[in-house]
PDB file of C-alpha atoms and ligand atoms in Angstrom:
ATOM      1  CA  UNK A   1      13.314  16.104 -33.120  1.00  0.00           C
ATOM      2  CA  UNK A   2      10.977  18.432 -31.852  1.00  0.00           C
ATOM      3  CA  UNK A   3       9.734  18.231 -28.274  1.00  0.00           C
ATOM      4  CA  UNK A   4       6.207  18.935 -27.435  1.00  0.00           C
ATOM      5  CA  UNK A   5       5.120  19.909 -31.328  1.00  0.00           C
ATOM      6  CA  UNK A   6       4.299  17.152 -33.182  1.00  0.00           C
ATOM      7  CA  UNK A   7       1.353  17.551 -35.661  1.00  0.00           C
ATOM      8  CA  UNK A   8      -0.860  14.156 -36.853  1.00  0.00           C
ATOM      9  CA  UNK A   9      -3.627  14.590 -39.364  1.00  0.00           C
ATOM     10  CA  UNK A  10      -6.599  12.281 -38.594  1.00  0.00           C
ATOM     11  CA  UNK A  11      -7.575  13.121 -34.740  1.00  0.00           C
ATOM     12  CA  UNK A  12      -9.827  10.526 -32.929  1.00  0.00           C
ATOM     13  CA  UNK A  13     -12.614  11.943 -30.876  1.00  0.00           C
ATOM     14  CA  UNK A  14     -12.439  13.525 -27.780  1.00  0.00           C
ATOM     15  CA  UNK A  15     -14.892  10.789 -26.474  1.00  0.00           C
ATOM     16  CA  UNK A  16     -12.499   8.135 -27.907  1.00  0.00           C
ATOM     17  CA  UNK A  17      -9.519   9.275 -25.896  1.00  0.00           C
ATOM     18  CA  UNK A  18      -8.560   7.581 -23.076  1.00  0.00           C
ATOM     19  CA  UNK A  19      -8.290   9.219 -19.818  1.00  0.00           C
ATOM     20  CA  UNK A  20      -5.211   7.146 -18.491  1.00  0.00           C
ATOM     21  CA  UNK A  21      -2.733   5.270 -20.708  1.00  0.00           C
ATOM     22  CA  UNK A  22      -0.048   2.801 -19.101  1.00  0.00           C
ATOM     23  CA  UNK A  23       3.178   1.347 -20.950  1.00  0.00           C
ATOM     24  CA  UNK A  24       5.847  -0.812 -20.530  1.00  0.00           C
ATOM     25  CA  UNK A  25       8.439   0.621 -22.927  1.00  0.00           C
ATOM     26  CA  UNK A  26       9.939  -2.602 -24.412  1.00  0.00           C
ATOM     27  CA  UNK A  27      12.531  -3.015 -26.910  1.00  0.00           C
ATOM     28  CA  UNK A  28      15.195  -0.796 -26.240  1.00  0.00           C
ATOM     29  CA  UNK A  29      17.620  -3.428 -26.549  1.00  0.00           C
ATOM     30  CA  UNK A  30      16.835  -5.376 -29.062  1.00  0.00           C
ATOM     31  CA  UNK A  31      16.489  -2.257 -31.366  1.00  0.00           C
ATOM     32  CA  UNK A  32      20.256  -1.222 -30.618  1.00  0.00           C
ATOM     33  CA  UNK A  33      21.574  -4.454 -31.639  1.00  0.00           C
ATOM     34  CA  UNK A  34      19.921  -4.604 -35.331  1.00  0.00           C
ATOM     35  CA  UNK A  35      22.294  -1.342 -35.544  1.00  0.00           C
ATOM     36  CA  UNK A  36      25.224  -3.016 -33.413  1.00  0.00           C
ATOM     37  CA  UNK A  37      24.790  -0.349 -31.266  1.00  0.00           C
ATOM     38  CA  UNK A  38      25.279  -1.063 -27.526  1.00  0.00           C
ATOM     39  CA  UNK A  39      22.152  -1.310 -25.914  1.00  0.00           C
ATOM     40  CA  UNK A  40      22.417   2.016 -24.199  1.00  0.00           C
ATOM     41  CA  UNK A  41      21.792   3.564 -27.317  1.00  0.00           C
ATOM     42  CA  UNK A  42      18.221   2.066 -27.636  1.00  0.00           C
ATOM     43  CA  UNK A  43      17.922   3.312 -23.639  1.00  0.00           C
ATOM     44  CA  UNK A  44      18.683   6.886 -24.962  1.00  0.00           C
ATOM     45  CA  UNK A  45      16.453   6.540 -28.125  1.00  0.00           C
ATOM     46  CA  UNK A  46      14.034   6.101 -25.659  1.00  0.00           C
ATOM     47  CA  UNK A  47      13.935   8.613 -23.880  1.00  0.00           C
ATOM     48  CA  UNK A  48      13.035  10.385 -27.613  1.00  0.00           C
ATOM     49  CA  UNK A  49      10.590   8.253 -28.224  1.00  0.00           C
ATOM     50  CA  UNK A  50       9.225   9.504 -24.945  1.00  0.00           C
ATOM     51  CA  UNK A  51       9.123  12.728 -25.389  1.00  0.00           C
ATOM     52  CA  UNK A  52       7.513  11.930 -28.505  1.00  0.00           C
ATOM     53  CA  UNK A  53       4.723  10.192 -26.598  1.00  0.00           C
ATOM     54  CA  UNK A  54       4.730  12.941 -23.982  1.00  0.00           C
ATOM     55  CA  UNK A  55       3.817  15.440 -26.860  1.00  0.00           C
ATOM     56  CA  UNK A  56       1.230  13.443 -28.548  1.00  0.00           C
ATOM     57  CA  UNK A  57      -0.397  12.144 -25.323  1.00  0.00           C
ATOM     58  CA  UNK A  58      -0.621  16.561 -24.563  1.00  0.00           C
ATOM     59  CA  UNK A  59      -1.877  16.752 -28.220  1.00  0.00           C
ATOM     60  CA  UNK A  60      -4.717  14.007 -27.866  1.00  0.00           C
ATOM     61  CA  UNK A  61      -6.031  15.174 -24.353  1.00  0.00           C
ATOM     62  CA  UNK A  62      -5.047  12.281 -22.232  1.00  0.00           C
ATOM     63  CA  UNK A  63      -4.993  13.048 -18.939  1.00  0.00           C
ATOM     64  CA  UNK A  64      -2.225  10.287 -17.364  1.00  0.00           C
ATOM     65  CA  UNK A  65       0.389   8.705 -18.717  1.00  0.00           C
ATOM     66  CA  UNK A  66       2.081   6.028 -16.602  1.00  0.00           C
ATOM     67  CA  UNK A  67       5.404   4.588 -18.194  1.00  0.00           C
ATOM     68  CA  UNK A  68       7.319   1.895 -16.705  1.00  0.00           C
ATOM     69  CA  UNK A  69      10.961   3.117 -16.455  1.00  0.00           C
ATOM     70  CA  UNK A  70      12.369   0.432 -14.566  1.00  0.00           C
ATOM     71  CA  UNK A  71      11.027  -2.494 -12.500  1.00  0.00           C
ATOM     72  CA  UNK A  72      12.016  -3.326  -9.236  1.00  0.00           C
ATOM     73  CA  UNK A  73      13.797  -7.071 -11.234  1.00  0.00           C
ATOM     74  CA  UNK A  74      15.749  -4.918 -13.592  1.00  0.00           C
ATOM     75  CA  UNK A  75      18.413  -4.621 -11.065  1.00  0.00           C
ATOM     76  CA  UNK A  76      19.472  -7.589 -12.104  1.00  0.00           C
ATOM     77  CA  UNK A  77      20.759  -6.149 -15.376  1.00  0.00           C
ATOM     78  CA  UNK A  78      24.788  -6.275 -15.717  1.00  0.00           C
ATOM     79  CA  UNK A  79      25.759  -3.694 -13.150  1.00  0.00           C
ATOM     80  CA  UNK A  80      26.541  -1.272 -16.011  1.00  0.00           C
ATOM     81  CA  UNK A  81      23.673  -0.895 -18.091  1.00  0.00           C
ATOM     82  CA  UNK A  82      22.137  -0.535 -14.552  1.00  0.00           C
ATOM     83  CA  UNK A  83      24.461   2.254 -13.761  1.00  0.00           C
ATOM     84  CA  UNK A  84      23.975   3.631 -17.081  1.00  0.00           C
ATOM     85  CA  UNK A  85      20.064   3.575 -16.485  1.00  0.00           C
ATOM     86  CA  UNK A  86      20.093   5.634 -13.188  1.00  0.00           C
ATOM     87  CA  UNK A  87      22.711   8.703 -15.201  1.00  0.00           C
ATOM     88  CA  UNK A  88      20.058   8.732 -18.027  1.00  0.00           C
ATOM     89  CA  UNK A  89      17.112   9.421 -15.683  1.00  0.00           C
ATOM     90  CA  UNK A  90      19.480  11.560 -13.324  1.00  0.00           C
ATOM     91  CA  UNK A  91      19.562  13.519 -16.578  1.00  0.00           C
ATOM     92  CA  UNK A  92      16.184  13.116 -18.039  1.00  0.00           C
ATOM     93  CA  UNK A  93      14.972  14.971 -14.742  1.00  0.00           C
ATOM     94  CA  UNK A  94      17.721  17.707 -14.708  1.00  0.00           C
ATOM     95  CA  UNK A  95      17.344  18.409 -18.454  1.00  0.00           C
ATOM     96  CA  UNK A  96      12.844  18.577 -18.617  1.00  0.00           C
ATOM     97  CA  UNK A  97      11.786  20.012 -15.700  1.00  0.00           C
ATOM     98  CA  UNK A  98      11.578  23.365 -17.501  1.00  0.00           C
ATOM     99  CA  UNK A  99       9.858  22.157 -20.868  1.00  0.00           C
ATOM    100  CA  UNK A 100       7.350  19.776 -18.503  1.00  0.00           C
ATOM    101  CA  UNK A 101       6.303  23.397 -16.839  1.00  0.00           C
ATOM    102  CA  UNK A 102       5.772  25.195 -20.234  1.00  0.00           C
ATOM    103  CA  UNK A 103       3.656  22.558 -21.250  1.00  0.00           C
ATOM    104  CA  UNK A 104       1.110  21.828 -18.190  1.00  0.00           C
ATOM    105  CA  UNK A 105       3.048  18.348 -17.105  1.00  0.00           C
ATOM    106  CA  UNK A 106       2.592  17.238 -13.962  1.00  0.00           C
ATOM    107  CA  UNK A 107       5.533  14.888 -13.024  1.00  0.00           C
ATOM    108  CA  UNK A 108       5.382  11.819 -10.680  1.00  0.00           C
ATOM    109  CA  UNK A 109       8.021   9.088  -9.621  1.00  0.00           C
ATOM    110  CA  UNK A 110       6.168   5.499  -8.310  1.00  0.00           C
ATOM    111  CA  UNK A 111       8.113   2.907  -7.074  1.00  0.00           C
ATOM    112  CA  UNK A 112      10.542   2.418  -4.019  1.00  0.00           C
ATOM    113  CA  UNK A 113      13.327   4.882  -4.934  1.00  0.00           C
ATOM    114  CA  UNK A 114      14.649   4.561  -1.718  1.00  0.00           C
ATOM    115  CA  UNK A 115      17.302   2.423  -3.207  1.00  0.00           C
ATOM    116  CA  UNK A 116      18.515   5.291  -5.363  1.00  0.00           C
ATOM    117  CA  UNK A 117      21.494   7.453  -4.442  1.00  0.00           C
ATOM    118  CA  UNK A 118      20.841  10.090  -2.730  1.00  0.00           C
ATOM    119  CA  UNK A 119      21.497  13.040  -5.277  1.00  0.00           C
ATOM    120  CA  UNK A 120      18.884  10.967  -7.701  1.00  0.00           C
ATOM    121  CA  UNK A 121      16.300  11.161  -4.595  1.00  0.00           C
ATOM    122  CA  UNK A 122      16.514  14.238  -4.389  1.00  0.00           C
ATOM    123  CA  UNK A 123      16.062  15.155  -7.754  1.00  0.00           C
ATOM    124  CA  UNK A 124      12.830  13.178  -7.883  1.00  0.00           C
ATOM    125  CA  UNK A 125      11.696  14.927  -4.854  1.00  0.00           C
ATOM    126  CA  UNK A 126      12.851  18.620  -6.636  1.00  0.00           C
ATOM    127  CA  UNK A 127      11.112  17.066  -9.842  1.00  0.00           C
ATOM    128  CA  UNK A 128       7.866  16.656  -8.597  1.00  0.00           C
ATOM    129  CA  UNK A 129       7.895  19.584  -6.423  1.00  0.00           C
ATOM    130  CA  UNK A 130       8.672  21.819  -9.303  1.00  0.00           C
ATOM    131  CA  UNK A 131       5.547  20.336 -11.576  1.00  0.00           C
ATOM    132  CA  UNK A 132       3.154  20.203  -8.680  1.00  0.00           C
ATOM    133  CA  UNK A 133       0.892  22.952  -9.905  1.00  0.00           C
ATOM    134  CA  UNK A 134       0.459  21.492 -12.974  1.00  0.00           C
ATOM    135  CA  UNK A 135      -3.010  19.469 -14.109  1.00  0.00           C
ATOM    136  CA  UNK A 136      -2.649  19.132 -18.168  1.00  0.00           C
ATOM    137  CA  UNK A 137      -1.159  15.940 -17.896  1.00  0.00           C
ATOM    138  CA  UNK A 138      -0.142  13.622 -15.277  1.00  0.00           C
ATOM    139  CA  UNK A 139       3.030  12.050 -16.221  1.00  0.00           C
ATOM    140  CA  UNK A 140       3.923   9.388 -13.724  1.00  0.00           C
ATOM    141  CA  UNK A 141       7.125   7.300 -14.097  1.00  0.00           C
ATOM    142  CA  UNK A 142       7.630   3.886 -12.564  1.00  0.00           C
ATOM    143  CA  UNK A 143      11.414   3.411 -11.184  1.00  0.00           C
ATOM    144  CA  UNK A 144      12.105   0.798  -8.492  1.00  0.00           C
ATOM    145  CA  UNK A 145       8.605  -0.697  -9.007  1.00  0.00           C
ATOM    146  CA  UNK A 146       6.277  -3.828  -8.807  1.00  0.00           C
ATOM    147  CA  UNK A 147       2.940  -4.099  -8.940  1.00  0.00           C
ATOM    148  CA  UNK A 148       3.593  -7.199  -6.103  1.00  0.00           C
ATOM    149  CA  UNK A 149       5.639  -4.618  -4.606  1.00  0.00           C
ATOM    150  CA  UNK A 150       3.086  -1.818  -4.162  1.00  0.00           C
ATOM    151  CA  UNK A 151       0.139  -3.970  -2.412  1.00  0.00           C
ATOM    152  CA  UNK A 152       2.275  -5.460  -0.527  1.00  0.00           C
ATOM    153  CA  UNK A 153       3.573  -1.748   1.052  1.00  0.00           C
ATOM    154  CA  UNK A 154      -0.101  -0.686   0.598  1.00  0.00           C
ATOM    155  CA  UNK A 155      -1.431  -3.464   2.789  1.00  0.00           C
ATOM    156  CA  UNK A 156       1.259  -2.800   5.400  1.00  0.00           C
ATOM    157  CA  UNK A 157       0.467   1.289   5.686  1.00  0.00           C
ATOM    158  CA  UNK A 158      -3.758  -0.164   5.925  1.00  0.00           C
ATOM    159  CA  UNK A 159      -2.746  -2.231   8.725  1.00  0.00           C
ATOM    160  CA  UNK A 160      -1.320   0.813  10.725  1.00  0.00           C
ATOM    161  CA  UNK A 161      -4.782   2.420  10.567  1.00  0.00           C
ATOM    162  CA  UNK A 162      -7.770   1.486  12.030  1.00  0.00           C
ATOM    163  CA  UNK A 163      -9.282   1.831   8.728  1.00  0.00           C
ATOM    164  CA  UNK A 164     -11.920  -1.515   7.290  1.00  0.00           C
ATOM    165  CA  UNK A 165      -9.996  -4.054   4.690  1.00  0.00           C
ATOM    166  CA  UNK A 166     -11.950  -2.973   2.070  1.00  0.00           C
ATOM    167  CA  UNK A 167     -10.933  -2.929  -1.977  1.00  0.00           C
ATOM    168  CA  UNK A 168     -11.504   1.417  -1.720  1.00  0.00           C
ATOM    169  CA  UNK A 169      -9.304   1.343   1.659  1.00  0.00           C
ATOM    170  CA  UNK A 170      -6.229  -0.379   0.181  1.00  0.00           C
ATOM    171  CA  UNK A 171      -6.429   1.497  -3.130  1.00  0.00           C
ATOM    172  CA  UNK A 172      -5.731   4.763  -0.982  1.00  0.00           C
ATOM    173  CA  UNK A 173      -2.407   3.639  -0.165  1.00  0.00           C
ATOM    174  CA  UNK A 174      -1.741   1.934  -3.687  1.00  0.00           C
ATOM    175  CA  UNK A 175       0.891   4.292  -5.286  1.00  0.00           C
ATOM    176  CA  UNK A 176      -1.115   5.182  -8.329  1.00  0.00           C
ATOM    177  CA  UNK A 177      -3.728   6.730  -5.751  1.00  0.00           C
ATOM    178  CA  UNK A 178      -4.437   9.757  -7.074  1.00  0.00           C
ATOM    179  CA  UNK A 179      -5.351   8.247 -10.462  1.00  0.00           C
ATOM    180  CA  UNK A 180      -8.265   6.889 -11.953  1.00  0.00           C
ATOM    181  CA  UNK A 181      -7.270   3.055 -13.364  1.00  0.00           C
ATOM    182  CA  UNK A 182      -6.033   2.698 -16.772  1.00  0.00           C
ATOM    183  CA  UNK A 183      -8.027   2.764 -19.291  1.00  0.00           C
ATOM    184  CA  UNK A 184      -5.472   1.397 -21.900  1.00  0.00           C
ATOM    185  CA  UNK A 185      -2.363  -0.221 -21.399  1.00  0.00           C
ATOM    186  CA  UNK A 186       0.517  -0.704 -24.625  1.00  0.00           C
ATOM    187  CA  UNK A 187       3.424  -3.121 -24.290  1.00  0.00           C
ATOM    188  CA  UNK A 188       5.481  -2.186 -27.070  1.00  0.00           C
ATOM    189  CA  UNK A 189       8.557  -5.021 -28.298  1.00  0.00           C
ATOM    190  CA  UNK A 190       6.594  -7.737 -29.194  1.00  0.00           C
ATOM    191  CA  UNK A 191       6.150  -9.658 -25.698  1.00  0.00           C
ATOM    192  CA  UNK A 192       2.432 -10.073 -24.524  1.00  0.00           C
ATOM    193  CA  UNK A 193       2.924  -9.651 -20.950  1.00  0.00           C
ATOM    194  CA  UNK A 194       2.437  -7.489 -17.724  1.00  0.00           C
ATOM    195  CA  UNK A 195       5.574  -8.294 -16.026  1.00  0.00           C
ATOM    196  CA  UNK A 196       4.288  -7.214 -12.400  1.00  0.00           C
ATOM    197  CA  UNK A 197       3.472  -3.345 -13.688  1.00  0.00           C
ATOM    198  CA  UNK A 198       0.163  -1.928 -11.893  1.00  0.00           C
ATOM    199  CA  UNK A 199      -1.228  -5.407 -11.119  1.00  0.00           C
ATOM    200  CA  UNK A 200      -4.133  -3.746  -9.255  1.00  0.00           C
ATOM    201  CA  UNK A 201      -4.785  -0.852 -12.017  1.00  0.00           C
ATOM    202  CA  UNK A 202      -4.934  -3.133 -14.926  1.00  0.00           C
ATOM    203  CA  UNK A 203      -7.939  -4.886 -13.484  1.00  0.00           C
ATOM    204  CA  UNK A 204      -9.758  -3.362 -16.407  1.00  0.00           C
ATOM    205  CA  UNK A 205      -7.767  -2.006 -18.807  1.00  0.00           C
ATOM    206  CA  UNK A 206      -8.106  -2.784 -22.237  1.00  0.00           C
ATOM    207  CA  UNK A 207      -5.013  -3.951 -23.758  1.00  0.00           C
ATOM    208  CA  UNK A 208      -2.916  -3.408 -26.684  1.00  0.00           C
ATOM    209  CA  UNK A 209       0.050  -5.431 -27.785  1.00  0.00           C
ATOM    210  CA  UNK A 210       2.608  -4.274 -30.788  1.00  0.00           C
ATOM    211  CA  UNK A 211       5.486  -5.737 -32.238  1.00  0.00           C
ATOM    212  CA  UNK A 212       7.123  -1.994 -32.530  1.00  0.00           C
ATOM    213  CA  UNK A 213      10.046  -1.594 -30.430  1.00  0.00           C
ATOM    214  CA  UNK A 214       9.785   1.271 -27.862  1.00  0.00           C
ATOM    215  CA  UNK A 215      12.448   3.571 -29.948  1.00  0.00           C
ATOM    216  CA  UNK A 216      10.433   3.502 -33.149  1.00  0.00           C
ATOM    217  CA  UNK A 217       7.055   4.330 -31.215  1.00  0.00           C
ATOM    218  CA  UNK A 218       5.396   6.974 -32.454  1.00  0.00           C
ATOM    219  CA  UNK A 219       2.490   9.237 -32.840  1.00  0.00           C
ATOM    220  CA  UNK A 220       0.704   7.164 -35.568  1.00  0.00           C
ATOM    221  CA  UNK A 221       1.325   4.080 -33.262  1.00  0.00           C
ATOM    222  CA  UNK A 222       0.181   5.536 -30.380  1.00  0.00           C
ATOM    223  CA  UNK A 223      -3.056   6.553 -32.251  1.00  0.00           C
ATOM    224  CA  UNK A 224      -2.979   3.237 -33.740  1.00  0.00           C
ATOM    225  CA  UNK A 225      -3.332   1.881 -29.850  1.00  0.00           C
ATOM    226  CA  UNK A 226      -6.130   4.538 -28.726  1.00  0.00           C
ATOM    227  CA  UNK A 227      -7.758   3.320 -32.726  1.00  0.00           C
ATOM    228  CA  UNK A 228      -8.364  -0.173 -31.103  1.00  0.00           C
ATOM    229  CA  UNK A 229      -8.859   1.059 -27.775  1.00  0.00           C
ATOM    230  CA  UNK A 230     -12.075   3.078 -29.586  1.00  0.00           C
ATOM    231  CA  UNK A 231     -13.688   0.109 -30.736  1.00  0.00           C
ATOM    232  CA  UNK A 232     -13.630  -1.622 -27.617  1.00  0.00           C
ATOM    233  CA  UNK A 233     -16.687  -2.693 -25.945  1.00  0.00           C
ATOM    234  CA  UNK A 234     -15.750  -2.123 -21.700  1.00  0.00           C
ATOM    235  CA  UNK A 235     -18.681  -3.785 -20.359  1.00  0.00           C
ATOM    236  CA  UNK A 236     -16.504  -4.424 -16.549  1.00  0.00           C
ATOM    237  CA  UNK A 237     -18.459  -7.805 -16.017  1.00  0.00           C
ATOM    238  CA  UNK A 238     -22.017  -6.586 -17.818  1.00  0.00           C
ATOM    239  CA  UNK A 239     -23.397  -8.166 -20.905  1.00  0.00           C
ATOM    240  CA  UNK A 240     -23.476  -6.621 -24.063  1.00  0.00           C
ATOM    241  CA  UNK A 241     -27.377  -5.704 -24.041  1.00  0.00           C
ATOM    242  CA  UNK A 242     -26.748  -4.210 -20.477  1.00  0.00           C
ATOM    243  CA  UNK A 243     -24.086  -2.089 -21.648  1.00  0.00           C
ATOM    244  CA  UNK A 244     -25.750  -0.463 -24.795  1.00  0.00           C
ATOM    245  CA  UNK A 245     -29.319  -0.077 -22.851  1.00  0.00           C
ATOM    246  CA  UNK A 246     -27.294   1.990 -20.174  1.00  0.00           C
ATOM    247  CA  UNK A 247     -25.611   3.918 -23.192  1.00  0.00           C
ATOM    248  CA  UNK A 248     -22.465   3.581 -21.367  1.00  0.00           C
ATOM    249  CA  UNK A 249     -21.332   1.113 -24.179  1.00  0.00           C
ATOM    250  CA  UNK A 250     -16.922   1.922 -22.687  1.00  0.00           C
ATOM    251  CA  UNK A 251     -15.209   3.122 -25.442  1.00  0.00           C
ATOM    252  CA  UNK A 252     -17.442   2.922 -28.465  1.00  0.00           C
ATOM    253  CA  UNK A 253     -18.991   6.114 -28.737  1.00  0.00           C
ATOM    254  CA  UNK A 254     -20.662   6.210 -25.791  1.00  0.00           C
ATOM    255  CA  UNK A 255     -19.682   7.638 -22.439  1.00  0.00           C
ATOM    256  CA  UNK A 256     -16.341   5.856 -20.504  1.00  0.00           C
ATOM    257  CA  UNK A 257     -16.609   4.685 -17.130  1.00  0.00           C
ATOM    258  CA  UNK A 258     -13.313   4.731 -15.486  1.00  0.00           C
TER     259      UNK A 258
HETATM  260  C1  FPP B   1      13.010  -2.248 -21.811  1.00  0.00           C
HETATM  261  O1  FPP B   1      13.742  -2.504 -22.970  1.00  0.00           O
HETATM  262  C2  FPP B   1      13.310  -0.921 -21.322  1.00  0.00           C
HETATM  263  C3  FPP B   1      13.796  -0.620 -20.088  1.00  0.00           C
HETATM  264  C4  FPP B   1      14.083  -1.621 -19.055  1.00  0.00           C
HETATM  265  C5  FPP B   1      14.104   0.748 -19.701  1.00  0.00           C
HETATM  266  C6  FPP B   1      13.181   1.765 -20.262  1.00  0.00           C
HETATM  267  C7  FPP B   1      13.891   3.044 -20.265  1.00  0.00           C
HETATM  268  C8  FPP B   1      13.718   4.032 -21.154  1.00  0.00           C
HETATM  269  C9  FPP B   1      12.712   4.067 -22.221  1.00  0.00           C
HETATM  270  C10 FPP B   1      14.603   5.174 -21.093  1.00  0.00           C
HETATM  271  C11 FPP B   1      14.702   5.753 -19.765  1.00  0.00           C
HETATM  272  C12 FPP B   1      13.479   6.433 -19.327  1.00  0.00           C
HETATM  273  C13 FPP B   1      13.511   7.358 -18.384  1.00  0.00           C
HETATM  274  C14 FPP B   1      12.267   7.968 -17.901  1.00  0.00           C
HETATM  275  C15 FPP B   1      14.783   7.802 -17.826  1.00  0.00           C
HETATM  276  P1  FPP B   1      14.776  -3.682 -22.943  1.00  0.00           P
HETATM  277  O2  FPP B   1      16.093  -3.140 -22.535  1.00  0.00           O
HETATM  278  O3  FPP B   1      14.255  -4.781 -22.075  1.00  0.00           O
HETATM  279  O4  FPP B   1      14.797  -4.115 -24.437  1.00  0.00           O
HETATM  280  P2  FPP B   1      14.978  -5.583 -25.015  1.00  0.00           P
HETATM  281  O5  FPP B   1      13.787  -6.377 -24.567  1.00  0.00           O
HETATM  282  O6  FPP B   1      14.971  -5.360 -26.488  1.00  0.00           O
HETATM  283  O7  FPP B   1      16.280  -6.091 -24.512  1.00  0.00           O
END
């Protein structure tokens, strides 16, 4: 498959686009056992149907993409689909640095990696330092994490500061700092949960469920998502009437407020 060139016919418009879109890539598994594959496989299909996503997202003019990689409850996977996890990230970020670069991609890791070997850290920390410059697209991937997780550390670093308790001072130390709150959020696979991801973030995201399994995600689908993400109405606790008289009606045709 090609990486970073996918063409899809019927664009929506720029104003329809959202800035930040968050996923939990579900499915994996279940789509390597229809093929009585082991579920590695469906790992490593996903990766493709990342890249996928990583190209279309460039395409479409989104500015973040947030994926869920691995949550900080996945370790208790059998130790060897576990094991197998870590080698295919080890050599997701050894094998993309270079394509991420010729294609704008800002790369960031969320989550406590701390837990990760060593040589894995420090590819992470290589990863990111090697994309910094980059501002096409922020792609940020969530290893190690929880959204109980992440307020919890954010609330300890606030109460080393003399900073006030306030919603805007916790948020700086939130992981996902330096990015505006998703506007959308896909769970592909079928379940209709959030399974702790960005439990702060989601506040007011709009969100989209499919029955799709991650591997067989694709550009239609994910226009298919930002398609009912367009005819939204994000009114973040207004009425309707409000909404339209401001003309800042969220995603339908009017301007978005993050
Ligand atoms: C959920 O599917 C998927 C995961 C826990 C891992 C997601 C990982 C990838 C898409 C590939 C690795 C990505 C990077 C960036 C290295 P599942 O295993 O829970 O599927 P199931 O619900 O069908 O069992």
């Amino acid at each position: 498959m090609a990486f970073f060139s996918k063409n899809h016919s019927a664009s929506p418009a720029p104003s329809q686009i959202p800035r930040h879109i968050a996923i939990i890539m579900d499915g994996n598994g279940r789509w390597a056992k229809k093929r009585f594959m082991p579920r590695f496989a469906g790992h490593a299909k996903g990766v493709e149907a990342l890249k996928t996503t990583v190209s279309h997202c460039l395409e479409r003019g989104v500015e973040y993409l947030t994926v869920f990689a691995f949550s900080s409850e996945n370790w208790q996977r059998p130790p060897e689909e576990v094991g197998l996890l870590m080698q295919l990230f080890t050599k997701v970020l050894q094998q993309e640095v270079t394509r991420l670069n010729q294609h704008g991609v800002r790369l960031h890791v969320v989550g406590d990696v701390s837990r990760f070997d060593k040589t894995l850290q420090n590819l992470i920390l290589q990863a990111e330092a090697d994309t910094a410059g980059n501002t096409r697209l922020h792609l940020t991937i969530a290893a190690n994490y929880g959204g109980r997780w992440d307020m919890l550390q954010a609330a300890q670093k606030l109460s080393e500061t003399d900073a006030a308790w306030t919603e805007e001072g916790l948020r700086r130390h939130l992981s996902m700092a330096f990015a505006p709150d998703p506007d959308l959020f896909i769970r592909t696979g079928g379940e209709q949960r959030v399974s702790n991801f960005l439990l702060w973030q989601l506040a007011y995201s709009e969100l989209h469920f499919t029955d799709t399994l991650w591997p067989e995600f694709d550009g239609a689908a994910l226009d298919e998502a930002i398609a009912s993400f367009a005819n939204r109405e994000r009114r973040f606790g207004r009425t309707s009437d409000q909404v339209q008289g401001a003309g800042v009606g969220g995603s339908k045709g009017g301007e978005k407020i993050c």
